[in-house]
């Protein structure tokens, strides 16, 4: 799946993004709200648009060579002064299990280190989210530890792994 490309998230991707919000794994394992309120996608996009302007967030759509939407690759938290970024990824259910998540994270990480000039990229992954842990490992991230019973969303607490990759990692 190395031929996928990341393009800046735009209004044109919003219907596809909205389709991700029906997926139980997305609702369980990401900080997107469960259930999403009506109009959530537009609010979410506006937040990322604002973050793009002030340098605190970035969102990409992953697209196949034929234009098929494959998912989103995100930097939900960019600390420009510290040169650190939290990254994340959601693959459309129909595109899972064939390396899309791994390739998205590879490209997103390359962007974070090159254009984003990050010196540390991190991932927060639920201990039960084995597919995402496989993706992190394959994209060269190292598991640093587990944040126990950390606030996740909407009053929910989870055990969440923290993974990192540095530009100097091989
Ligand atoms: C996690 C996610 C991004 C993985 O995307 P993907 O495109 O399927 O990932 P890849 O195909 O690159 O790799 C997944 C690997 O994990 C493996 N895997 C999946 N579930 C697994 C499980 N329960 N135990 C062991 N391996 C598992 C897959 O078989 C695959 O390995 P393979 O290539 O050897 O078959 C996707 O499932 C997703 O979007 N989930 C919902 C959102 C989410 O959890 N995002 C990450 C938040 S941290």
mmCIF file of C-alpha atoms in Angstrom, residues 1-165:
data_model
loop_
_atom_site.group_PDB
_atom_site.id
_atom_site.type_symbol
_atom_site.label_atom_id
_atom_site.label_comp_id
_atom_site.label_asym_id
_atom_site.label_seq_id
_atom_site.Cartn_x
_atom_site.Cartn_y
_atom_site.Cartn_z
ATOM 1 C CA UNK A 1 0.000 0.000 0.000
ATOM 2 C CA UNK A 2 3.002 2.296 -0.270
ATOM 3 C CA UNK A 3 1.346 4.142 -3.161
ATOM 4 C CA UNK A 4 -1.183 5.900 -0.912
ATOM 5 C CA UNK A 5 -0.665 9.625 -0.435
ATOM 6 C CA UNK A 6 -1.521 12.044 2.341
ATOM 7 C CA UNK A 7 -3.227 15.257 1.274
ATOM 8 C CA UNK A 8 -4.345 18.120 3.466
ATOM 9 C CA UNK A 9 -7.782 17.396 4.871
ATOM 10 C CA UNK A 10 -10.368 19.494 3.019
ATOM 11 C CA UNK A 11 -14.153 19.963 2.964
ATOM 12 C CA UNK A 12 -14.318 17.451 0.131
ATOM 13 C CA UNK A 13 -13.236 14.659 2.528
ATOM 14 C CA UNK A 14 -15.841 15.405 5.184
ATOM 15 C CA UNK A 15 -18.498 12.940 3.993
ATOM 16 C CA UNK A 16 -15.920 10.160 4.009
ATOM 17 C CA UNK A 17 -14.677 11.272 7.420
ATOM 18 C CA UNK A 18 -18.246 11.155 8.710
ATOM 19 C CA UNK A 19 -18.450 7.515 7.583
ATOM 20 C CA UNK A 20 -15.629 6.688 10.021
ATOM 21 C CA UNK A 21 -17.813 7.823 12.903
ATOM 22 C CA UNK A 22 -20.076 4.785 12.434
ATOM 23 C CA UNK A 23 -17.253 2.367 13.153
ATOM 24 C CA UNK A 24 -17.234 0.770 16.633
ATOM 25 C CA UNK A 25 -13.413 0.620 16.800
ATOM 26 C CA UNK A 26 -13.135 4.314 15.962
ATOM 27 C CA UNK A 27 -15.642 5.137 18.704
ATOM 28 C CA UNK A 28 -13.941 2.819 21.186
ATOM 29 C CA UNK A 29 -10.283 3.561 20.545
ATOM 30 C CA UNK A 30 -10.114 7.226 19.553
ATOM 31 C CA UNK A 31 -11.038 10.411 21.369
ATOM 32 C CA UNK A 32 -13.778 11.167 18.863
ATOM 33 C CA UNK A 33 -17.037 11.450 20.831
ATOM 34 C CA UNK A 34 -19.359 8.463 21.234
ATOM 35 C CA UNK A 35 -21.940 9.085 19.975
ATOM 36 C CA UNK A 36 -20.958 12.056 17.811
ATOM 37 C CA UNK A 37 -23.460 14.911 18.098
ATOM 38 C CA UNK A 38 -25.159 16.098 14.899
ATOM 39 C CA UNK A 39 -22.791 18.436 13.063
ATOM 40 C CA UNK A 40 -19.745 17.084 14.884
ATOM 41 C CA UNK A 41 -17.723 16.543 11.676
ATOM 42 C CA UNK A 42 -17.911 20.212 10.735
ATOM 43 C CA UNK A 43 -16.925 21.339 14.242
ATOM 44 C CA UNK A 44 -14.038 18.881 14.194
ATOM 45 C CA UNK A 45 -12.904 20.157 10.810
ATOM 46 C CA UNK A 46 -13.146 23.787 11.955
ATOM 47 C CA UNK A 47 -10.947 22.938 14.948
ATOM 48 C CA UNK A 48 -8.334 21.430 12.647
ATOM 49 C CA UNK A 49 -8.578 24.403 10.272
ATOM 50 C CA UNK A 50 -7.882 26.727 13.215
ATOM 51 C CA UNK A 51 -5.035 24.465 14.348
ATOM 52 C CA UNK A 52 -3.543 24.555 10.872
ATOM 53 C CA UNK A 53 -3.478 28.351 11.126
ATOM 54 C CA UNK A 54 -1.923 28.568 14.587
ATOM 55 C CA UNK A 55 0.341 25.535 14.189
ATOM 56 C CA UNK A 56 -1.251 23.467 16.972
ATOM 57 C CA UNK A 57 -2.842 20.678 14.854
ATOM 58 C CA UNK A 58 -2.792 19.175 11.399
ATOM 59 C CA UNK A 59 -5.067 16.746 9.521
ATOM 60 C CA UNK A 60 -4.496 14.772 6.324
ATOM 61 C CA UNK A 61 -6.718 12.486 4.285
ATOM 62 C CA UNK A 62 -5.077 9.285 3.023
ATOM 63 C CA UNK A 63 -6.025 8.670 -0.583
ATOM 64 C CA UNK A 64 -5.344 5.748 -2.957
ATOM 65 C CA UNK A 65 -3.988 6.409 -6.478
ATOM 66 C CA UNK A 66 -7.540 6.044 -7.866
ATOM 67 C CA UNK A 67 -8.824 8.686 -5.430
ATOM 68 C CA UNK A 68 -10.445 6.279 -2.944
ATOM 69 C CA UNK A 69 -10.527 7.688 0.590
ATOM 70 C CA UNK A 70 -8.575 5.379 2.918
ATOM 71 C CA UNK A 71 -8.661 7.215 6.223
ATOM 72 C CA UNK A 72 -7.230 10.154 8.121
ATOM 73 C CA UNK A 73 -3.772 10.815 9.519
ATOM 74 C CA UNK A 74 -3.670 13.395 12.282
ATOM 75 C CA UNK A 75 -1.435 15.479 14.464
ATOM 76 C CA UNK A 76 -3.998 16.290 17.198
ATOM 77 C CA UNK A 77 -1.436 18.057 19.346
ATOM 78 C CA UNK A 78 1.591 19.974 18.092
ATOM 79 C CA UNK A 79 3.848 21.723 20.589
ATOM 80 C CA UNK A 80 6.012 23.844 18.300
ATOM 81 C CA UNK A 81 8.197 25.215 21.077
ATOM 82 C CA UNK A 82 8.964 21.762 22.479
ATOM 83 C CA UNK A 83 9.159 20.346 18.944
ATOM 84 C CA UNK A 84 6.901 17.444 19.945
ATOM 85 C CA UNK A 85 3.841 16.061 18.194
ATOM 86 C CA UNK A 86 1.175 13.559 19.123
ATOM 87 C CA UNK A 87 0.096 11.637 16.023
ATOM 88 C CA UNK A 88 -2.920 9.454 15.240
ATOM 89 C CA UNK A 89 -4.559 7.496 12.422
ATOM 90 C CA UNK A 90 -7.939 6.066 11.474
ATOM 91 C CA UNK A 91 -8.312 3.664 8.566
ATOM 92 C CA UNK A 92 -11.673 3.245 6.815
ATOM 93 C CA UNK A 93 -13.039 -0.227 7.707
ATOM 94 C CA UNK A 94 -13.022 -1.385 4.057
ATOM 95 C CA UNK A 95 -9.307 -0.563 3.761
ATOM 96 C CA UNK A 96 -8.064 -2.346 6.907
ATOM 97 C CA UNK A 97 -5.740 -5.339 7.128
ATOM 98 C CA UNK A 98 -3.575 -4.569 4.110
ATOM 99 C CA UNK A 99 -0.942 -2.237 5.452
ATOM 100 C CA UNK A 100 -2.753 1.088 5.040
ATOM 101 C CA UNK A 101 -2.435 2.072 8.716
ATOM 102 C CA UNK A 102 1.280 1.286 8.742
ATOM 103 C CA UNK A 103 1.964 3.249 5.562
ATOM 104 C CA UNK A 104 -0.130 6.192 6.780
ATOM 105 C CA UNK A 105 1.853 6.341 10.014
ATOM 106 C CA UNK A 106 5.170 6.046 8.152
ATOM 107 C CA UNK A 107 4.290 8.998 5.924
ATOM 108 C CA UNK A 108 2.814 11.030 8.792
ATOM 109 C CA UNK A 109 5.943 10.469 10.873
ATOM 110 C CA UNK A 110 8.189 11.468 7.955
ATOM 111 C CA UNK A 111 6.142 14.671 7.615
ATOM 112 C CA UNK A 112 6.407 15.366 11.380
ATOM 113 C CA UNK A 113 10.207 15.094 11.322
ATOM 114 C CA UNK A 114 10.803 16.874 8.004
ATOM 115 C CA UNK A 115 8.225 19.634 7.501
ATOM 116 C CA UNK A 116 7.096 19.704 11.135
ATOM 117 C CA UNK A 117 10.684 19.670 12.465
ATOM 118 C CA UNK A 118 9.586 17.518 15.409
ATOM 119 C CA UNK A 119 12.225 15.964 17.625
ATOM 120 C CA UNK A 120 9.771 13.537 19.233
ATOM 121 C CA UNK A 121 6.572 11.954 17.890
ATOM 122 C CA UNK A 122 4.208 10.150 20.239
ATOM 123 C CA UNK A 123 1.209 7.834 19.971
ATOM 124 C CA UNK A 124 -1.375 7.078 22.652
ATOM 125 C CA UNK A 125 -2.828 3.594 22.161
ATOM 126 C CA UNK A 126 -5.393 1.757 24.287
ATOM 127 C CA UNK A 127 -3.919 -1.441 25.756
ATOM 128 C CA UNK A 128 -6.698 -3.419 24.006
ATOM 129 C CA UNK A 129 -6.012 -1.912 20.567
ATOM 130 C CA UNK A 130 -3.691 -4.625 19.260
ATOM 131 C CA UNK A 131 -4.013 -3.652 15.574
ATOM 132 C CA UNK A 132 -2.778 -0.147 16.367
ATOM 133 C CA UNK A 133 0.113 -1.558 18.412
ATOM 134 C CA UNK A 134 1.141 -3.651 15.383
ATOM 135 C CA UNK A 135 1.020 -0.490 13.238
ATOM 136 C CA UNK A 136 3.156 1.438 15.762
ATOM 137 C CA UNK A 137 5.764 -1.310 15.911
ATOM 138 C CA UNK A 138 5.951 -1.614 12.127
ATOM 139 C CA UNK A 139 6.374 2.158 11.784
ATOM 140 C CA UNK A 140 9.382 2.052 14.106
ATOM 141 C CA UNK A 141 7.839 3.339 17.349
ATOM 142 C CA UNK A 142 9.000 2.152 20.766
ATOM 143 C CA UNK A 143 6.658 1.417 23.660
ATOM 144 C CA UNK A 144 7.624 3.623 26.613
ATOM 145 C CA UNK A 145 5.022 2.486 29.136
ATOM 146 C CA UNK A 146 1.386 2.486 30.194
ATOM 147 C CA UNK A 147 -0.528 5.426 31.621
ATOM 148 C CA UNK A 148 -2.893 3.666 34.049
ATOM 149 C CA UNK A 149 -6.516 4.731 34.302
ATOM 150 C CA UNK A 150 -5.881 7.965 32.463
ATOM 151 C CA UNK A 151 -8.703 10.306 31.429
ATOM 152 C CA UNK A 152 -9.756 9.312 27.910
ATOM 153 C CA UNK A 153 -13.014 11.010 27.005
ATOM 154 C CA UNK A 154 -16.492 11.783 28.299
ATOM 155 C CA UNK A 155 -15.706 10.618 31.822
ATOM 156 C CA UNK A 156 -14.130 7.360 30.613
ATOM 157 C CA UNK A 157 -10.743 6.248 31.938
ATOM 158 C CA UNK A 158 -8.480 3.728 30.195
ATOM 159 C CA UNK A 159 -5.071 2.134 30.416
ATOM 160 C CA UNK A 160 -3.244 3.767 27.526
ATOM 161 C CA UNK A 161 0.198 2.951 26.157
ATOM 162 C CA UNK A 162 2.556 5.730 25.211
ATOM 163 C CA UNK A 163 4.827 5.071 22.221
ATOM 164 C CA UNK A 164 7.477 7.338 20.749
ATOM 165 C CA UNK A 165 9.739 7.692 17.768
#
